[in-house]
Amino acid sequence: MSAFFDRTYLKIPFIEERKLVKAIFVDRDGTMGGSDRIEYPGEFQLYPGVQAKFREVQENGTKLFSFTNQPGIAEGEATMENFRNELNSFGFDGVYVCPHTPAAKCKCRKPGTRMIERACKEHGLRAEDCFVIGDRLTDMLAATRAGCEGILVTTGAGEESLRHWQQSDDQLDIKWIAEDIIHALDRLMAGK
């Protein structure tokens, strides 16, 4: 745990009331594994213990969805099939991938909400019963815009995102900060 995380941890509000957690949207790069850069299928690795934690969460009746921006698909670096196969192998209940570059100005690319809206429609969920876990402010902004609650992890680009958020006037609804995805999922399941 970094010194920066230690200093800010107690300043961040935690979920005080028990909330129904029907589904959790999980960012890929820097959140569930990898680093703060895109690692293509074949080089990407989950953090230790994450896949077992995913199974535990699902066994408790909560759906898990991956949602990720992957502009390398549009740039020919990988295929949608490569990403879907990899993410499905992690056991998600649904896989949502935006293949567009920022220049496309699509509505699915985070901080857009199309991936969350589509998953909610396909699985009969309300966004207010869902959480988003991610390491970037675009993940948190997508959560806020969709009506979900956001949890920022300090892995990947998380510490840089936290610094930016604290120094800006961004109107993001970040409920709390977690050291990593395991801690975020444990906290959500403890409050369920």
Short mmCIF file of C-alpha atoms in Angstrom, two decimals:
data_model
loop_
_atom_site.label_atom_id
_atom_site.label_comp_id
_atom_site.label_asym_id
_atom_site.label_seq_id
_atom_site.Cartn_x
_atom_site.Cartn_y
_atom_site.Cartn_z
CA MET A 1 0.00 0.00 0.00
CA SER A 2 1.46 3.35 -0.97
CA ALA A 3 1.98 6.30 1.33
CA PHE A 4 -0.42 8.32 -0.83
CA PHE A 5 -3.14 5.75 -0.31
CA ASP A 6 -2.50 5.74 3.47
CA ARG A 7 -2.92 9.51 3.70
CA THR A 8 -6.18 9.66 1.74
CA TYR A 9 -7.90 6.46 2.78
CA LEU A 10 -9.73 7.84 5.82
CA LYS A 11 -10.85 10.97 3.98
CA ILE A 12 -12.91 9.00 1.48
CA PRO A 13 -16.51 8.23 2.45
CA PHE A 14 -17.55 4.61 2.74
CA ILE A 15 -20.87 3.00 2.01
CA GLU A 16 -22.74 3.54 5.25
CA GLU A 17 -26.07 1.93 4.55
CA ARG A 18 -26.61 -1.60 3.35
CA LYS A 19 -27.39 -1.54 -0.34
CA LEU A 20 -28.72 -4.21 -2.62
CA VAL A 21 -25.87 -5.29 -4.90
CA LYS A 22 -27.36 -7.06 -7.91
CA ALA A 23 -24.43 -6.63 -10.30
CA ILE A 24 -20.90 -5.31 -10.46
CA PHE A 25 -19.24 -3.89 -13.57
CA VAL A 26 -15.48 -4.45 -13.57
CA ASP A 27 -12.96 -2.60 -15.72
CA ARG A 28 -10.17 -4.75 -17.23
CA ASP A 29 -6.75 -3.09 -17.51
CA GLY A 30 -5.36 -2.00 -14.15
CA THR A 31 -8.46 -3.07 -12.22
CA MET A 32 -8.71 -6.86 -12.42
CA GLY A 33 -5.18 -7.38 -13.71
CA GLY A 34 -2.50 -6.07 -15.99
CA SER A 35 -1.19 -2.56 -15.52
CA ASP A 36 -2.11 1.03 -16.37
CA ARG A 37 -1.65 0.29 -20.07
CA ILE A 38 -3.59 -1.97 -22.42
CA GLU A 39 -2.25 -5.49 -22.48
CA TYR A 40 -3.68 -7.57 -25.28
CA PRO A 41 -5.10 -11.08 -24.85
CA GLY A 42 -2.25 -13.52 -24.45
CA GLU A 43 -0.17 -11.10 -22.38
CA PHE A 44 -2.83 -9.96 -19.88
CA GLN A 45 -2.81 -11.63 -16.45
CA LEU A 46 -5.39 -11.39 -13.67
CA TYR A 47 -4.08 -10.30 -10.29
CA PRO A 48 -3.59 -13.24 -7.87
CA GLY A 49 -6.82 -14.47 -6.29
CA VAL A 50 -9.15 -12.47 -8.54
CA GLN A 51 -10.74 -15.37 -10.43
CA ALA A 52 -11.51 -17.22 -7.18
CA LYS A 53 -13.00 -14.00 -5.75
CA PHE A 54 -15.17 -13.62 -8.87
CA ARG A 55 -16.59 -17.13 -8.29
CA GLU A 56 -17.25 -16.34 -4.62
CA VAL A 57 -19.15 -13.18 -5.54
CA GLN A 58 -21.25 -15.02 -8.12
CA GLU A 59 -21.99 -17.84 -5.66
CA ASN A 60 -23.50 -15.16 -3.43
CA GLY A 61 -25.96 -14.30 -6.20
CA THR A 62 -24.32 -11.17 -7.63
CA LYS A 63 -23.77 -10.89 -11.38
CA LEU A 64 -20.35 -9.80 -12.65
CA PHE A 65 -19.84 -8.00 -15.93
CA SER A 66 -16.65 -6.88 -17.58
CA PHE A 67 -16.82 -3.53 -19.36
CA THR A 68 -13.78 -2.22 -21.11
CA ASN A 69 -12.59 0.26 -23.74
CA GLN A 70 -10.33 -1.50 -26.24
CA PRO A 71 -9.41 0.90 -29.07
CA GLY A 72 -6.76 -1.57 -30.26
CA ILE A 73 -9.57 -3.50 -31.93
CA ALA A 74 -10.34 -0.56 -34.25
CA GLU A 75 -6.61 -0.10 -34.79
CA GLY A 76 -6.13 -3.76 -35.80
CA GLU A 77 -4.02 -4.72 -32.75
CA ALA A 78 -6.46 -7.45 -31.62
CA THR A 79 -9.95 -8.70 -32.44
CA MET A 80 -13.22 -8.48 -30.58
CA GLU A 81 -13.21 -12.29 -30.52
CA ASN A 82 -9.79 -12.29 -28.76
CA PHE A 83 -11.10 -10.04 -26.00
CA ARG A 84 -14.44 -11.82 -25.64
CA ASN A 85 -12.78 -15.23 -25.42
CA GLU A 86 -10.33 -14.01 -22.79
CA LEU A 87 -12.96 -12.24 -20.68
CA ASN A 88 -15.43 -15.13 -20.95
CA SER A 89 -12.69 -17.46 -19.68
CA PHE A 90 -12.65 -15.43 -16.45
CA GLY A 91 -16.27 -16.45 -15.81
CA PHE A 92 -18.17 -13.19 -16.28
CA ASP A 93 -21.95 -13.23 -16.60
CA GLY A 94 -21.59 -10.78 -19.47
CA VAL A 95 -18.79 -9.23 -21.49
CA TYR A 96 -19.12 -5.69 -22.85
CA VAL A 97 -16.32 -4.27 -25.00
CA CYS A 98 -16.13 -0.92 -26.76
CA PRO A 99 -13.85 -1.40 -29.79
CA HIS A 100 -13.78 2.28 -30.81
CA THR A 101 -11.09 4.94 -30.61
CA PRO A 102 -11.90 8.23 -28.84
CA ALA A 103 -12.20 9.91 -32.27
CA ALA A 104 -15.28 7.78 -33.05
CA LYS A 105 -17.23 9.64 -30.33
CA CYS A 106 -19.40 6.58 -29.75
CA LYS A 107 -21.78 6.22 -26.81
CA CYS A 108 -20.35 2.91 -25.62
CA ARG A 109 -16.82 4.14 -24.91
CA LYS A 110 -16.41 5.06 -21.24
CA PRO A 111 -17.31 7.57 -19.89
CA GLY A 112 -20.30 6.80 -22.10
CA THR A 113 -22.96 4.60 -20.56
CA ARG A 114 -24.08 2.36 -23.43
CA MET A 115 -22.28 -0.77 -22.11
CA ILE A 116 -23.92 -0.42 -18.67
CA GLU A 117 -27.33 0.35 -20.17
CA ARG A 118 -27.12 -2.65 -22.51
CA ALA A 119 -26.15 -5.04 -19.70
CA CYS A 120 -28.95 -3.75 -17.47
CA LYS A 121 -31.49 -4.21 -20.26
CA GLU A 122 -30.25 -7.70 -21.20
CA HIS A 123 -30.20 -8.90 -17.58
CA GLY A 124 -33.28 -7.12 -16.21
CA LEU A 125 -31.34 -4.90 -13.81
CA ARG A 126 -31.69 -1.36 -12.52
CA ALA A 127 -28.50 0.71 -12.63
CA GLU A 128 -29.05 1.92 -9.07
CA ASP A 129 -28.62 -1.69 -7.89
CA CYS A 130 -25.20 -1.92 -9.59
CA PHE A 131 -21.66 -0.91 -8.75
CA VAL A 132 -18.72 -0.08 -11.00
CA ILE A 133 -15.15 -0.94 -10.02
CA GLY A 134 -12.38 0.74 -11.98
CA ASP A 135 -9.02 2.47 -11.84
CA ARG A 136 -9.79 5.49 -14.02
CA LEU A 137 -12.03 8.52 -13.68
CA THR A 138 -13.73 7.53 -16.95
CA ASP A 139 -14.97 4.40 -15.15
CA MET A 140 -16.29 6.55 -12.30
CA LEU A 141 -17.90 9.04 -14.67
CA ALA A 142 -19.64 6.22 -16.55
CA ALA A 143 -20.95 4.96 -13.19
CA THR A 144 -22.22 8.41 -12.19
CA ARG A 145 -23.89 9.06 -15.54
CA ALA A 146 -25.57 5.62 -15.58
CA GLY A 147 -26.81 5.88 -11.98
CA CYS A 148 -24.48 3.25 -10.50
CA GLU A 149 -22.14 3.71 -7.55
CA GLY A 150 -18.42 3.88 -8.28
CA ILE A 151 -15.51 2.31 -6.46
CA LEU A 152 -12.04 3.50 -7.44
CA VAL A 153 -9.18 1.03 -6.94
CA THR A 154 -5.61 2.28 -6.51
CA THR A 155 -4.08 -0.36 -8.77
CA GLY A 156 -3.23 0.42 -12.40
CA ALA A 157 -3.88 4.13 -12.96
CA GLY A 158 -5.86 4.40 -9.72
CA GLU A 159 -3.46 6.49 -7.64
CA GLU A 160 -3.03 8.99 -10.47
CA SER A 161 -6.82 9.08 -10.92
CA LEU A 162 -7.33 9.65 -7.21
CA ARG A 163 -4.87 12.56 -7.18
CA HIS A 164 -6.60 14.13 -10.19
CA TRP A 165 -10.04 13.71 -8.61
CA GLN A 166 -8.95 15.26 -5.32
CA GLN A 167 -7.35 18.24 -7.07
CA SER A 168 -10.23 18.95 -9.45
CA ASP A 169 -13.82 20.09 -9.33
CA ASP A 170 -15.06 16.90 -11.03
CA GLN A 171 -18.59 16.09 -9.96
CA LEU A 172 -18.04 12.36 -9.72
CA ASP A 173 -19.90 10.16 -7.28
CA ILE A 174 -17.03 8.00 -6.02
CA LYS A 175 -18.42 6.15 -3.01
CA TRP A 176 -15.12 4.88 -1.76
CA ILE A 177 -11.57 3.96 -2.57
CA ALA A 178 -10.25 0.39 -2.36
CA GLU A 179 -6.68 -0.82 -2.32
CA ASP A 180 -7.49 -3.35 -5.04
CA ILE A 181 -10.35 -5.34 -6.55
CA ILE A 182 -10.22 -8.04 -3.87
CA HIS A 183 -10.77 -5.43 -1.14
CA ALA A 184 -13.54 -3.77 -3.16
CA LEU A 185 -15.39 -7.05 -3.69
CA ASP A 186 -14.94 -8.10 -0.06
CA ARG A 187 -16.42 -4.79 1.11
CA LEU A 188 -19.38 -5.08 -1.25
CA MET A 189 -20.11 -8.63 -0.19
CA ALA A 190 -19.80 -7.73 3.52
CA GLY A 191 -22.50 -5.12 3.08
CA LYS A 192 -24.82 -7.37 1.09
#
